[in-house]
Amino acid sequence: MKNLLNSLFKGNDTSYIKKLTEKGEVYTIRGGNKSFFSALIAYFFTEIQKNFIVVLPDELFADTFFNDVKSFIEKKEDIKLLPSPEIFLKDEDRISPVMFERVSVFTEIASGEKPFLLIAQPLSILKKIPSMDAFKKRCIYCNTGDNIRRDKFISSLLDYGYEQTDVVEEPGDFARRGYIVDVFPLDREFPVRVEFSGNYIKSIRRFEVASQVSFEKINKFKIIPLNERFVGEEETYITEDIKNVRVFIIEPERFYNSRLFGEIKKAGYFSEDVFDTLIKKAVILEDKMSSDRKCEVFYFNVLPVSERFNLTEPFKWIPFSQEKIFIFSDNVSQETRLKDILKERDIDISAIKFFQGGISSGFFFPQAGITILSNDELFGRYRVRRYTGRHYAETIPVKSYSEIKEGDYVVHYNEGIGIFKGMKLLDTGDIREEFAVIEYERGDRLYVPLNQIPLIHKYIGTGKPKVSTLGGKGWIKIREKVRESIRDIAADLYQLYITRKRERGFVFMPDEEFQKIFDSSFIYTETEDQQKAIDEVKKDMMSDIIMDRIVCGDSGYGKTEVALRAACKAVISGKQVAVLVPTTVLALQHFLTFKERFADFPVRVEMLSRVITPLEQKEVLEELREGKIDIVIGTHRLLQEDVRFNNIGLLIIDEEQRFGVIHKEKIKREFKNIDVLTLTATPIPRTLYMALSGILDISVIETPPQGRLSVITYVGRYNEKLVREAIIRELERKGQVFYLHNRIYDIEKVRDKILNMLPFAPAVEIAHGRMNPGTLASIMKRFSAGEIDILVATSIVESGIDVPRANTLIVDNAHTFGLADLYQLRGRVGRYKWRAYAYFFYPDPSCLSKEAKERLSAIQQLNKPGSGYKIALKDLEIRGAGNILGRQQHGFIQQVGFELYCMFWKEIMGEIRKERGVEHFKIKKIPVIPYEYIQSPAIRLYLYRRIAEIKDKKDIYGLVEEMKDRFGPPPEEWVGLLNNINGYQ
């Protein structure tokens, strides 16, 4: 890469470089574009041993520049991206991911010894912060063998904003148990377990959130504060605090002239003089901006390349004589595909140099006779790139919902629904035994001995259940009625399941060259879960069993790419594909996505929905029957009688929870004996318990794409000032806004209110389901293309809309939406790198029901990527669920709770399959866990359940090892009791 930079800039007039080393010398550079300026800054940075701060006018420009400059510098770790603080959200108590990212950058700079290149925006650097020394002092470096007092370590965690919990589950949590401290730093994929021995660190281990079991020893890690507010510390500007630094400002007038600058000036965020002073000391890089600075100007004659190079229609490849061409591609597969196309066009590629990396725009630099090209630009792909920074793995398996805390409703198999009141030690004869305490109607209490702990289950159902009467017969009648009803349903369902499994289906072709090229054209790296889902789907398709698989994963986790790979396999095997979606808007979105992904391949993609004219629909239907269309994407229109396929082999259903039972029955009838792939973001209850019962083939994508950030979620009373500030901030970073108003009759008034609120008149449009289909399609296309700033819409945009630049969501009357709906709406933003914001407003606290308060509280708390399962289970608690076929709301789950309901399903399915049940050791006596070893009632109950569920000696040893890992060495007398196999029979 250094050779490329030298070829660009060495040998020309380099006096501007010399001036950078001279203290106080400033000048202006003009005549470049974004990618040229990033190459120039990269060259400066590699030539001069100084710290660089590059200030861009807005977030979009900063992010683009950051990705560009990474392509020109080999040591990526030297490049830092500093986000701007959230100046309009004033909740000082919450842990802000943005603030933590800022602290992380500051501590890396403070602790580093090598020069750095910091990419920032004006707001990023014009906020005063503590000194770099203060950040350095507040880093806790933990190394195995270090002398450090455990109480001092815990005190530092509390001072730094970490929250103490019983079990570490979220970034920012820590838990202490004896000599063990678990902590989840925000910049780590997994939490760490620090084991102390006296005043030194004995070991450090990474562990999984779901199992709480460690899996890898590490030698060291670093803990940094969660925010940049240090009590008692003097604050300064980063540009004044860092030594040996040169500041570059690109197009400063864009920031000066922005509406955001005017808003923050009015708010008194900083003085205009501060930025003026900075400009006088900085090197200014401008494209076509004017400046009245009195300084030397260096001009570069950089020219665009799109008029000479284009690989789409009309094809252009017009190089100059002796011109050197360099092409950047995202990955090796893209590069290989590009080379093949150039060869097909008889272009000599031996004189072209290829590089890995992504630049936003190509350029021709006549002074050096060099042209830089971007693979995306050559093919007309202008994608938003993800910042491949920190990401957090979400490890919440489908079955991890059984934790019971004090005050929770529980179900005792024999006694019914009560309230868990914790654990209690009681004297029974000559010994002390521990019991789980459950409170029933009239305050009656049941003391459950430890060997009966497996009879207790957490209650998940509709709201507040009716507490049972202890010793009454009513519960037994309810329980057996539910069991018999499940038995009737299960028998029918299992017969359908077995019949389908016995039928033989079409065997699709294995992966060959076409499929491999298509797969490799995906410009992002697949997550491990995503690749596993792809492999499972392909394996199903290549077998003779008819596929019926569901892929669960949060919005933006890559489910569509799984569907695309499956569609490709079907097409190359000579089969047609139908993609069924619930709304016209989602159909349009998928149509555009599939068209783009198959643009370089001989695959015909068409759409069938009400946005297509009757004449166009007639043509599509005719060509579908003739087999001229490979993939058709449509709404319920695909289920109508006049739709006939020539040779269909695969049905893809997206957002399955949005289809009613009648439609699902029609789907089964119309698409019998073909492979079915179902996609869903928030699993509906029956999907969850079908998965838990082993009835459904399911692939779960739990890991967010690299760089996926949580959405900053605000829930509160409607505030017009906050709405205005949120919209201005989004528009100034060249983003777009979803404004959700779910009432059609006054939606135009909402649009007019926004226009009055924002006198600079951005492009505001309306979208709802009663609009003319052609008009609606046009609006959605324009919004996707970035031609509309604010879309005021009903919940028609709830599902599947993927607009990378739309990263602010405003929902009024949020209390009227269901929890899953709120989650789906929030999934419309935050799908790419840029920090996204979701505002859920309600008109007045007095209008909120108890259930609405619970929903709004849940959506604010569950805001991490990957919260879909938690949302689904929380939804069960708030609104309950119907039976497994979804035809009626039988109330079974409300009566016995979700967990016991699932247990009945497993038992009954086992009986129907004639499977032998698992035989457990019959435990005479479970040893009491000393309170000085573990105090938390929830954890004690969990461990007692683990002991009671032991199947063999291997489980005993495994449990002892888990306890050593999580809580430190168990007391000897307790281990002796547990390992006394004579205690079991």
JSON list of N, CA and C in Angstrom, two decimals, residues 414-477:
[
{"chain": "A", "resi": 414, "resn": "ASN", "atom": "N", "xyz": [-47.98, -30.22, 41.40]},
{"chain": "A", "resi": 414, "resn": "ASN", "atom": "CA", "xyz": [-49.10, -30.81, 42.12]},
{"chain": "A", "resi": 414, "resn": "ASN", "atom": "C", "xyz": [-50.02, -29.80, 42.80]},
{"chain": "A", "resi": 415, "resn": "GLU", "atom": "N", "xyz": [-49.49, -28.58, 43.07]},
{"chain": "A", "resi": 415, "resn": "GLU", "atom": "CA", "xyz": [-50.26, -27.63, 43.88]},
{"chain": "A", "resi": 415, "resn": "GLU", "atom": "C", "xyz": [-50.71, -26.39, 43.11]},
{"chain": "A", "resi": 416, "resn": "GLY", "atom": "N", "xyz": [-50.17, -26.14, 41.92]},
{"chain": "A", "resi": 416, "resn": "GLY", "atom": "CA", "xyz": [-50.65, -25.04, 41.11]},
{"chain": "A", "resi": 416, "resn": "GLY", "atom": "C", "xyz": [-49.83, -23.77, 41.21]},
{"chain": "A", "resi": 417, "resn": "ILE", "atom": "N", "xyz": [-50.45, -22.63, 40.87]},
{"chain": "A", "resi": 417, "resn": "ILE", "atom": "CA", "xyz": [-49.74, -21.36, 40.72]},
{"chain": "A", "resi": 417, "resn": "ILE", "atom": "C", "xyz": [-49.64, -20.64, 42.05]},
{"chain": "A", "resi": 418, "resn": "GLY", "atom": "N", "xyz": [-48.41, -20.22, 42.38]},
{"chain": "A", "resi": 418, "resn": "GLY", "atom": "CA", "xyz": [-48.15, -19.46, 43.60]},
{"chain": "A", "resi": 418, "resn": "GLY", "atom": "C", "xyz": [-47.05, -18.45, 43.35]},
{"chain": "A", "resi": 419, "resn": "ILE", "atom": "N", "xyz": [-46.56, -17.85, 44.44]},
{"chain": "A", "resi": 419, "resn": "ILE", "atom": "CA", "xyz": [-45.50, -16.82, 44.35]},
{"chain": "A", "resi": 419, "resn": "ILE", "atom": "C", "xyz": [-44.26, -17.33, 45.07]},
{"chain": "A", "resi": 420, "resn": "PHE", "atom": "N", "xyz": [-43.13, -17.31, 44.37]},
{"chain": "A", "resi": 420, "resn": "PHE", "atom": "CA", "xyz": [-41.87, -17.77, 44.96]},
{"chain": "A", "resi": 420, "resn": "PHE", "atom": "C", "xyz": [-41.38, -16.74, 45.97]},
{"chain": "A", "resi": 421, "resn": "LYS", "atom": "N", "xyz": [-41.19, -17.18, 47.21]},
{"chain": "A", "resi": 421, "resn": "LYS", "atom": "CA", "xyz": [-40.78, -16.28, 48.30]},
{"chain": "A", "resi": 421, "resn": "LYS", "atom": "C", "xyz": [-39.34, -16.51, 48.75]},
{"chain": "A", "resi": 422, "resn": "GLY", "atom": "N", "xyz": [-38.58, -17.28, 47.97]},
{"chain": "A", "resi": 422, "resn": "GLY", "atom": "CA", "xyz": [-37.18, -17.46, 48.31]},
{"chain": "A", "resi": 422, "resn": "GLY", "atom": "C", "xyz": [-36.91, -18.81, 48.93]},
{"chain": "A", "resi": 423, "resn": "MET", "atom": "N", "xyz": [-35.72, -18.96, 49.49]},
{"chain": "A", "resi": 423, "resn": "MET", "atom": "CA", "xyz": [-35.30, -20.21, 50.12]},
{"chain": "A", "resi": 423, "resn": "MET", "atom": "C", "xyz": [-35.24, -20.00, 51.63]},
{"chain": "A", "resi": 424, "resn": "LYS", "atom": "N", "xyz": [-35.50, -21.08, 52.40]},
{"chain": "A", "resi": 424, "resn": "LYS", "atom": "CA", "xyz": [-35.49, -20.94, 53.86]},
{"chain": "A", "resi": 424, "resn": "LYS", "atom": "C", "xyz": [-34.93, -22.20, 54.51]},
{"chain": "A", "resi": 425, "resn": "LEU", "atom": "N", "xyz": [-34.06, -21.99, 55.51]},
{"chain": "A", "resi": 425, "resn": "LEU", "atom": "CA", "xyz": [-33.51, -23.09, 56.30]},
{"chain": "A", "resi": 425, "resn": "LEU", "atom": "C", "xyz": [-34.43, -23.36, 57.48]},
{"chain": "A", "resi": 426, "resn": "LEU", "atom": "N", "xyz": [-34.79, -24.63, 57.69]},
{"chain": "A", "resi": 426, "resn": "LEU", "atom": "CA", "xyz": [-35.65, -25.01, 58.80]},
{"chain": "A", "resi": 426, "resn": "LEU", "atom": "C", "xyz": [-35.06, -26.21, 59.52]},
{"chain": "A", "resi": 427, "resn": "ASP", "atom": "N", "xyz": [-35.29, -26.28, 60.81]},
{"chain": "A", "resi": 427, "resn": "ASP", "atom": "CA", "xyz": [-34.87, -27.44, 61.59]},
{"chain": "A", "resi": 427, "resn": "ASP", "atom": "C", "xyz": [-35.90, -28.55, 61.42]},
{"chain": "A", "resi": 428, "resn": "THR", "atom": "N", "xyz": [-35.45, -29.72, 61.00]},
{"chain": "A", "resi": 428, "resn": "THR", "atom": "CA", "xyz": [-36.33, -30.89, 60.86]},
{"chain": "A", "resi": 428, "resn": "THR", "atom": "C", "xyz": [-35.70, -32.02, 61.66]},
{"chain": "A", "resi": 429, "resn": "GLY", "atom": "N", "xyz": [-36.12, -32.14, 62.84]},
{"chain": "A", "resi": 429, "resn": "GLY", "atom": "CA", "xyz": [-35.50, -33.15, 63.70]},
{"chain": "A", "resi": 429, "resn": "GLY", "atom": "C", "xyz": [-34.13, -32.69, 64.16]},
{"chain": "A", "resi": 430, "resn": "ASP", "atom": "N", "xyz": [-33.14, -33.53, 63.89]},
{"chain": "A", "resi": 430, "resn": "ASP", "atom": "CA", "xyz": [-31.78, -33.22, 64.35]},
{"chain": "A", "resi": 430, "resn": "ASP", "atom": "C", "xyz": [-30.97, -32.44, 63.32]},
{"chain": "A", "resi": 431, "resn": "ILE", "atom": "N", "xyz": [-31.52, -32.19, 62.14]},
{"chain": "A", "resi": 431, "resn": "ILE", "atom": "CA", "xyz": [-30.73, -31.54, 61.09]},
{"chain": "A", "resi": 431, "resn": "ILE", "atom": "C", "xyz": [-31.47, -30.30, 60.57]},
{"chain": "A", "resi": 432, "resn": "ARG", "atom": "N", "xyz": [-30.70, -29.42, 59.90]},
{"chain": "A", "resi": 432, "resn": "ARG", "atom": "CA", "xyz": [-31.29, -28.25, 59.25]},
{"chain": "A", "resi": 432, "resn": "ARG", "atom": "C", "xyz": [-31.38, -28.54, 57.76]},
{"chain": "A", "resi": 433, "resn": "GLU", "atom": "N", "xyz": [-32.56, -28.32, 57.20]},
{"chain": "A", "resi": 433, "resn": "GLU", "atom": "CA", "xyz": [-32.77, -28.54, 55.78]},
{"chain": "A", "resi": 433, "resn": "GLU", "atom": "C", "xyz": [-33.25, -27.25, 55.12]},
{"chain": "A", "resi": 434, "resn": "GLU", "atom": "N", "xyz": [-33.04, -27.16, 53.81]},
{"chain": "A", "resi": 434, "resn": "GLU", "atom": "CA", "xyz": [-33.47, -25.97, 53.07]},
{"chain": "A", "resi": 434, "resn": "GLU", "atom": "C", "xyz": [-34.70, -26.30, 52.23]},
{"chain": "A", "resi": 435, "resn": "PHE", "atom": "N", "xyz": [-35.59, -25.31, 52.12]},
{"chain": "A", "resi": 435, "resn": "PHE", "atom": "CA", "xyz": [-36.84, -25.49, 51.39]},
{"chain": "A", "resi": 435, "resn": "PHE", "atom": "C", "xyz": [-37.06, -24.28, 50.47]},
{"chain": "A", "resi": 436, "resn": "ALA", "atom": "N", "xyz": [-37.69, -24.51, 49.32]},
{"chain": "A", "resi": 436, "resn": "ALA", "atom": "CA", "xyz": [-38.19, -23.42, 48.49]},
{"chain": "A", "resi": 436, "resn": "ALA", "atom": "C", "xyz": [-39.58, -23.06, 49.00]},
{"chain": "A", "resi": 437, "resn": "VAL", "atom": "N", "xyz": [-39.83, -21.77, 49.18]},
{"chain": "A", "resi": 437, "resn": "VAL", "atom": "CA", "xyz": [-41.08, -21.32, 49.79]},
{"chain": "A", "resi": 437, "resn": "VAL", "atom": "C", "xyz": [-42.00, -20.74, 48.71]},
{"chain": "A", "resi": 438, "resn": "ILE", "atom": "N", "xyz": [-43.22, -21.26, 48.61]},
{"chain": "A", "resi": 438, "resn": "ILE", "atom": "CA", "xyz": [-44.22, -20.76, 47.66]},
{"chain": "A", "resi": 438, "resn": "ILE", "atom": "C", "xyz": [-45.45, -20.33, 48.43]},
{"chain": "A", "resi": 439, "resn": "GLU", "atom": "N", "xyz": [-45.93, -19.13, 48.14]},
{"chain": "A", "resi": 439, "resn": "GLU", "atom": "CA", "xyz": [-47.11, -18.61, 48.81]},
{"chain": "A", "resi": 439, "resn": "GLU", "atom": "C", "xyz": [-48.33, -18.77, 47.91]},
{"chain": "A", "resi": 440, "resn": "TYR", "atom": "N", "xyz": [-49.45, -19.23, 48.52]},
{"chain": "A", "resi": 440, "resn": "TYR", "atom": "CA", "xyz": [-50.69, -19.47, 47.77]},
{"chain": "A", "resi": 440, "resn": "TYR", "atom": "C", "xyz": [-51.82, -18.56, 48.27]},
{"chain": "A", "resi": 441, "resn": "GLU", "atom": "N", "xyz": [-53.01, -18.82, 47.78]},
{"chain": "A", "resi": 441, "resn": "GLU", "atom": "CA", "xyz": [-54.20, -18.05, 48.17]},
{"chain": "A", "resi": 441, "resn": "GLU", "atom": "C", "xyz": [-54.35, -18.03, 49.70]},
{"chain": "A", "resi": 442, "resn": "ARG", "atom": "N", "xyz": [-54.77, -16.90, 50.23]},
{"chain": "A", "resi": 442, "resn": "ARG", "atom": "CA", "xyz": [-54.98, -16.65, 51.67]},
{"chain": "A", "resi": 442, "resn": "ARG", "atom": "C", "xyz": [-53.67, -16.66, 52.45]},
{"chain": "A", "resi": 443, "resn": "GLY", "atom": "N", "xyz": [-52.52, -16.53, 51.77]},
{"chain": "A", "resi": 443, "resn": "GLY", "atom": "CA", "xyz": [-51.25, -16.48, 52.46]},
{"chain": "A", "resi": 443, "resn": "GLY", "atom": "C", "xyz": [-50.69, -17.81, 52.88]},
{"chain": "A", "resi": 444, "resn": "ASP", "atom": "N", "xyz": [-51.36, -18.90, 52.49]},
{"chain": "A", "resi": 444, "resn": "ASP", "atom": "CA", "xyz": [-50.85, -20.23, 52.83]},
{"chain": "A", "resi": 444, "resn": "ASP", "atom": "C", "xyz": [-49.50, -20.45, 52.15]},
{"chain": "A", "resi": 445, "resn": "ARG", "atom": "N", "xyz": [-48.60, -21.12, 52.84]},
{"chain": "A", "resi": 445, "resn": "ARG", "atom": "CA", "xyz": [-47.25, -21.33, 52.30]},
{"chain": "A", "resi": 445, "resn": "ARG", "atom": "C", "xyz": [-46.94, -22.82, 52.18]},
{"chain": "A", "resi": 446, "resn": "LEU", "atom": "N", "xyz": [-46.29, -23.15, 51.07]},
{"chain": "A", "resi": 446, "resn": "LEU", "atom": "CA", "xyz": [-45.83, -24.53, 50.83]},
{"chain": "A", "resi": 446, "resn": "LEU", "atom": "C", "xyz": [-44.31, -24.53, 50.90]},
{"chain": "A", "resi": 447, "resn": "TYR", "atom": "N", "xyz": [-43.76, -25.40, 51.72]},
{"chain": "A", "resi": 447, "resn": "TYR", "atom": "CA", "xyz": [-42.31, -25.53, 51.84]},
{"chain": "A", "resi": 447, "resn": "TYR", "atom": "C", "xyz": [-41.89, -26.77, 51.04]},
{"chain": "A", "resi": 448, "resn": "VAL", "atom": "N", "xyz": [-41.22, -26.53, 49.92]},
{"chain": "A", "resi": 448, "resn": "VAL", "atom": "CA", "xyz": [-40.88, -27.61, 48.99]},
{"chain": "A", "resi": 448, "resn": "VAL", "atom": "C", "xyz": [-39.49, -28.12, 49.31]},
{"chain": "A", "resi": 449, "resn": "PRO", "atom": "N", "xyz": [-39.36, -29.40, 49.69]},
{"chain": "A", "resi": 449, "resn": "PRO", "atom": "CA", "xyz": [-38.01, -29.93, 49.97]},
{"chain": "A", "resi": 449, "resn": "PRO", "atom": "C", "xyz": [-37.16, -29.98, 48.71]},
{"chain": "A", "resi": 450, "resn": "LEU", "atom": "N", "xyz": [-35.85, -30.03, 48.90]},
{"chain": "A", "resi": 450, "resn": "LEU", "atom": "CA", "xyz": [-34.92, -29.90, 47.77]},
{"chain": "A", "resi": 450, "resn": "LEU", "atom": "C", "xyz": [-35.09, -30.99, 46.73]},
{"chain": "A", "resi": 451, "resn": "ASN", "atom": "N", "xyz": [-35.45, -32.20, 47.18]},
{"chain": "A", "resi": 451, "resn": "ASN", "atom": "CA", "xyz": [-35.57, -33.28, 46.18]},
{"chain": "A", "resi": 451, "resn": "ASN", "atom": "C", "xyz": [-36.84, -33.17, 45.34]},
{"chain": "A", "resi": 452, "resn": "GLN", "atom": "N", "xyz": [-37.69, -32.17, 45.66]},
{"chain": "A", "resi": 452, "resn": "GLN", "atom": "CA", "xyz": [-38.89, -31.94, 44.84]},
{"chain": "A", "resi": 452, "resn": "GLN", "atom": "C", "xyz": [-38.80, -30.64, 44.02]},
{"chain": "A", "resi": 453, "resn": "ILE", "atom": "N", "xyz": [-37.62, -30.05, 43.99]},
{"chain": "A", "resi": 453, "resn": "ILE", "atom": "CA", "xyz": [-37.42, -28.80, 43.23]},
{"chain": "A", "resi": 453, "resn": "ILE", "atom": "C", "xyz": [-37.84, -28.94, 41.76]},
{"chain": "A", "resi": 454, "resn": "PRO", "atom": "N", "xyz": [-37.58, -30.10, 41.09]},
{"chain": "A", "resi": 454, "resn": "PRO", "atom": "CA", "xyz": [-37.99, -30.21, 39.68]},
{"chain": "A", "resi": 454, "resn": "PRO", "atom": "C", "xyz": [-39.49, -30.05, 39.45]},
{"chain": "A", "resi": 455, "resn": "LEU", "atom": "N", "xyz": [-40.30, -30.09, 40.51]},
{"chain": "A", "resi": 455, "resn": "LEU", "atom": "CA", "xyz": [-41.73, -29.90, 40.36]},
{"chain": "A", "resi": 455, "resn": "LEU", "atom": "C", "xyz": [-42.11, -28.43, 40.19]},
{"chain": "A", "resi": 456, "resn": "ILE", "atom": "N", "xyz": [-41.14, -27.51, 40.40]},
{"chain": "A", "resi": 456, "resn": "ILE", "atom": "CA", "xyz": [-41.41, -26.08, 40.33]},
{"chain": "A", "resi": 456, "resn": "ILE", "atom": "C", "xyz": [-40.99, -25.54, 38.97]},
{"chain": "A", "resi": 457, "resn": "HIS", "atom": "N", "xyz": [-41.85, -24.75, 38.35]},
{"chain": "A", "resi": 457, "resn": "HIS", "atom": "CA", "xyz": [-41.55, -24.13, 37.06]},
{"chain": "A", "resi": 457, "resn": "HIS", "atom": "C", "xyz": [-41.91, -22.65, 37.12]},
{"chain": "A", "resi": 458, "resn": "LYS", "atom": "N", "xyz": [-41.20, -21.84, 36.34]},
{"chain": "A", "resi": 458, "resn": "LYS", "atom": "CA", "xyz": [-41.56, -20.43, 36.27]},
{"chain": "A", "resi": 458, "resn": "LYS", "atom": "C", "xyz": [-42.86, -20.28, 35.50]},
{"chain": "A", "resi": 459, "resn": "TYR", "atom": "N", "xyz": [-43.72, -19.37, 35.98]},
{"chain": "A", "resi": 459, "resn": "TYR", "atom": "CA", "xyz": [-44.97, -19.10, 35.26]},
{"chain": "A", "resi": 459, "resn": "TYR", "atom": "C", "xyz": [-44.73, -18.01, 34.23]},
{"chain": "A", "resi": 460, "resn": "ILE", "atom": "N", "xyz": [-44.99, -18.33, 32.96]},
{"chain": "A", "resi": 460, "resn": "ILE", "atom": "CA", "xyz": [-45.01, -17.32, 31.89]},
{"chain": "A", "resi": 460, "resn": "ILE", "atom": "C", "xyz": [-46.35, -17.44, 31.21]},
{"chain": "A", "resi": 461, "resn": "GLY", "atom": "N", "xyz": [-47.13, -16.39, 31.30]},
{"chain": "A", "resi": 461, "resn": "GLY", "atom": "CA", "xyz": [-48.46, -16.42, 30.72]},
{"chain": "A", "resi": 461, "resn": "GLY", "atom": "C", "xyz": [-49.02, -15.02, 30.61]},
{"chain": "A", "resi": 462, "resn": "THR", "atom": "N", "xyz": [-50.31, -14.89, 30.67]},
{"chain": "A", "resi": 462, "resn": "THR", "atom": "CA", "xyz": [-50.93, -13.59, 30.49]},
{"chain": "A", "resi": 462, "resn": "THR", "atom": "C", "xyz": [-50.98, -12.83, 31.80]},
{"chain": "A", "resi": 463, "resn": "GLY", "atom": "N", "xyz": [-50.24, -11.74, 31.88]},
{"chain": "A", "resi": 463, "resn": "GLY", "atom": "CA", "xyz": [-50.34, -10.81, 33.00]},
{"chain": "A", "resi": 463, "resn": "GLY", "atom": "C", "xyz": [-50.25, -11.49, 34.35]},
{"chain": "A", "resi": 464, "resn": "LYS", "atom": "N", "xyz": [-51.16, -11.10, 35.23]},
{"chain": "A", "resi": 464, "resn": "LYS", "atom": "CA", "xyz": [-51.17, -11.59, 36.61]},
{"chain": "A", "resi": 464, "resn": "LYS", "atom": "C", "xyz": [-52.11, -12.80, 36.69]},
{"chain": "A", "resi": 465, "resn": "PRO", "atom": "N", "xyz": [-51.57, -13.99, 36.98]},
{"chain": "A", "resi": 465, "resn": "PRO", "atom": "CA", "xyz": [-52.44, -15.18, 37.00]},
{"chain": "A", "resi": 465, "resn": "PRO", "atom": "C", "xyz": [-53.22, -15.28, 38.30]},
{"chain": "A", "resi": 466, "resn": "LYS", "atom": "N", "xyz": [-54.21, -16.15, 38.31]},
{"chain": "A", "resi": 466, "resn": "LYS", "atom": "CA", "xyz": [-54.96, -16.43, 39.53]},
{"chain": "A", "resi": 466, "resn": "LYS", "atom": "C", "xyz": [-54.16, -17.42, 40.38]},
{"chain": "A", "resi": 467, "resn": "VAL", "atom": "N", "xyz": [-53.90, -17.02, 41.60]},
{"chain": "A", "resi": 467, "resn": "VAL", "atom": "CA", "xyz": [-53.13, -17.88, 42.51]},
{"chain": "A", "resi": 467, "resn": "VAL", "atom": "C", "xyz": [-54.02, -19.03, 42.98]},
{"chain": "A", "resi": 468, "resn": "SER", "atom": "N", "xyz": [-53.46, -20.23, 43.01]},
{"chain": "A", "resi": 468, "resn": "SER", "atom": "CA", "xyz": [-54.22, -21.42, 43.37]},
{"chain": "A", "resi": 468, "resn": "SER", "atom": "C", "xyz": [-54.45, -21.49, 44.88]},
{"chain": "A", "resi": 469, "resn": "THR", "atom": "N", "xyz": [-55.40, -22.31, 45.26]},
{"chain": "A", "resi": 469, "resn": "THR", "atom": "CA", "xyz": [-55.66, -22.60, 46.68]},
{"chain": "A", "resi": 469, "resn": "THR", "atom": "C", "xyz": [-54.86, -23.83, 47.06]},
{"chain": "A", "resi": 470, "resn": "LEU", "atom": "N", "xyz": [-54.03, -23.70, 48.07]},
{"chain": "A", "resi": 470, "resn": "LEU", "atom": "CA", "xyz": [-53.17, -24.80, 48.48]},
{"chain": "A", "resi": 470, "resn": "LEU", "atom": "C", "xyz": [-54.02, -25.97, 48.97]},
{"chain": "A", "resi": 471, "resn": "GLY", "atom": "N", "xyz": [-53.79, -27.16, 48.42]},
{"chain": "A", "resi": 471, "resn": "GLY", "atom": "CA", "xyz": [-54.51, -28.36, 48.83]},
{"chain": "A", "resi": 471, "resn": "GLY", "atom": "C", "xyz": [-55.84, -28.55, 48.13]},
{"chain": "A", "resi": 472, "resn": "GLY", "atom": "N", "xyz": [-56.25, -27.60, 47.27]},
{"chain": "A", "resi": 472, "resn": "GLY", "atom": "CA", "xyz": [-57.52, -27.72, 46.56]},
{"chain": "A", "resi": 472, "resn": "GLY", "atom": "C", "xyz": [-57.44, -28.69, 45.39]},
{"chain": "A", "resi": 473, "resn": "LYS", "atom": "N", "xyz": [-58.61, -29.16, 44.94]},
{"chain": "A", "resi": 473, "resn": "LYS", "atom": "CA", "xyz": [-58.65, -30.12, 43.82]},
{"chain": "A", "resi": 473, "resn": "LYS", "atom": "C", "xyz": [-58.80, -29.44, 42.46]},
{"chain": "A", "resi": 474, "resn": "GLY", "atom": "N", "xyz": [-59.08, -28.13, 42.48]},
{"chain": "A", "resi": 474, "resn": "GLY", "atom": "CA", "xyz": [-59.31, -27.42, 41.22]},
{"chain": "A", "resi": 474, "resn": "GLY", "atom": "C", "xyz": [-58.10, -27.45, 40.30]},
{"chain": "A", "resi": 475, "resn": "TRP", "atom": "N", "xyz": [-56.89, -27.34, 40.88]},
{"chain": "A", "resi": 475, "resn": "TRP", "atom": "CA", "xyz": [-55.67, -27.32, 40.07]},
{"chain": "A", "resi": 475, "resn": "TRP", "atom": "C", "xyz": [-55.47, -28.64, 39.32]},
{"chain": "A", "resi": 476, "resn": "ILE", "atom": "N", "xyz": [-55.71, -29.75, 39.99]},
{"chain": "A", "resi": 476, "resn": "ILE", "atom": "CA", "xyz": [-55.51, -31.06, 39.36]},
{"chain": "A", "resi": 476, "resn": "ILE", "atom": "C", "xyz": [-56.43, -31.21, 38.16]},
{"chain": "A", "resi": 477, "resn": "LYS", "atom": "N", "xyz": [-57.67, -30.73, 38.29]},
{"chain": "A", "resi": 477, "resn": "LYS", "atom": "CA", "xyz": [-58.62, -30.82, 37.18]},
{"chain": "A", "resi": 477, "resn": "LYS", "atom": "C", "xyz": [-58.13, -29.98, 35.99]}
]
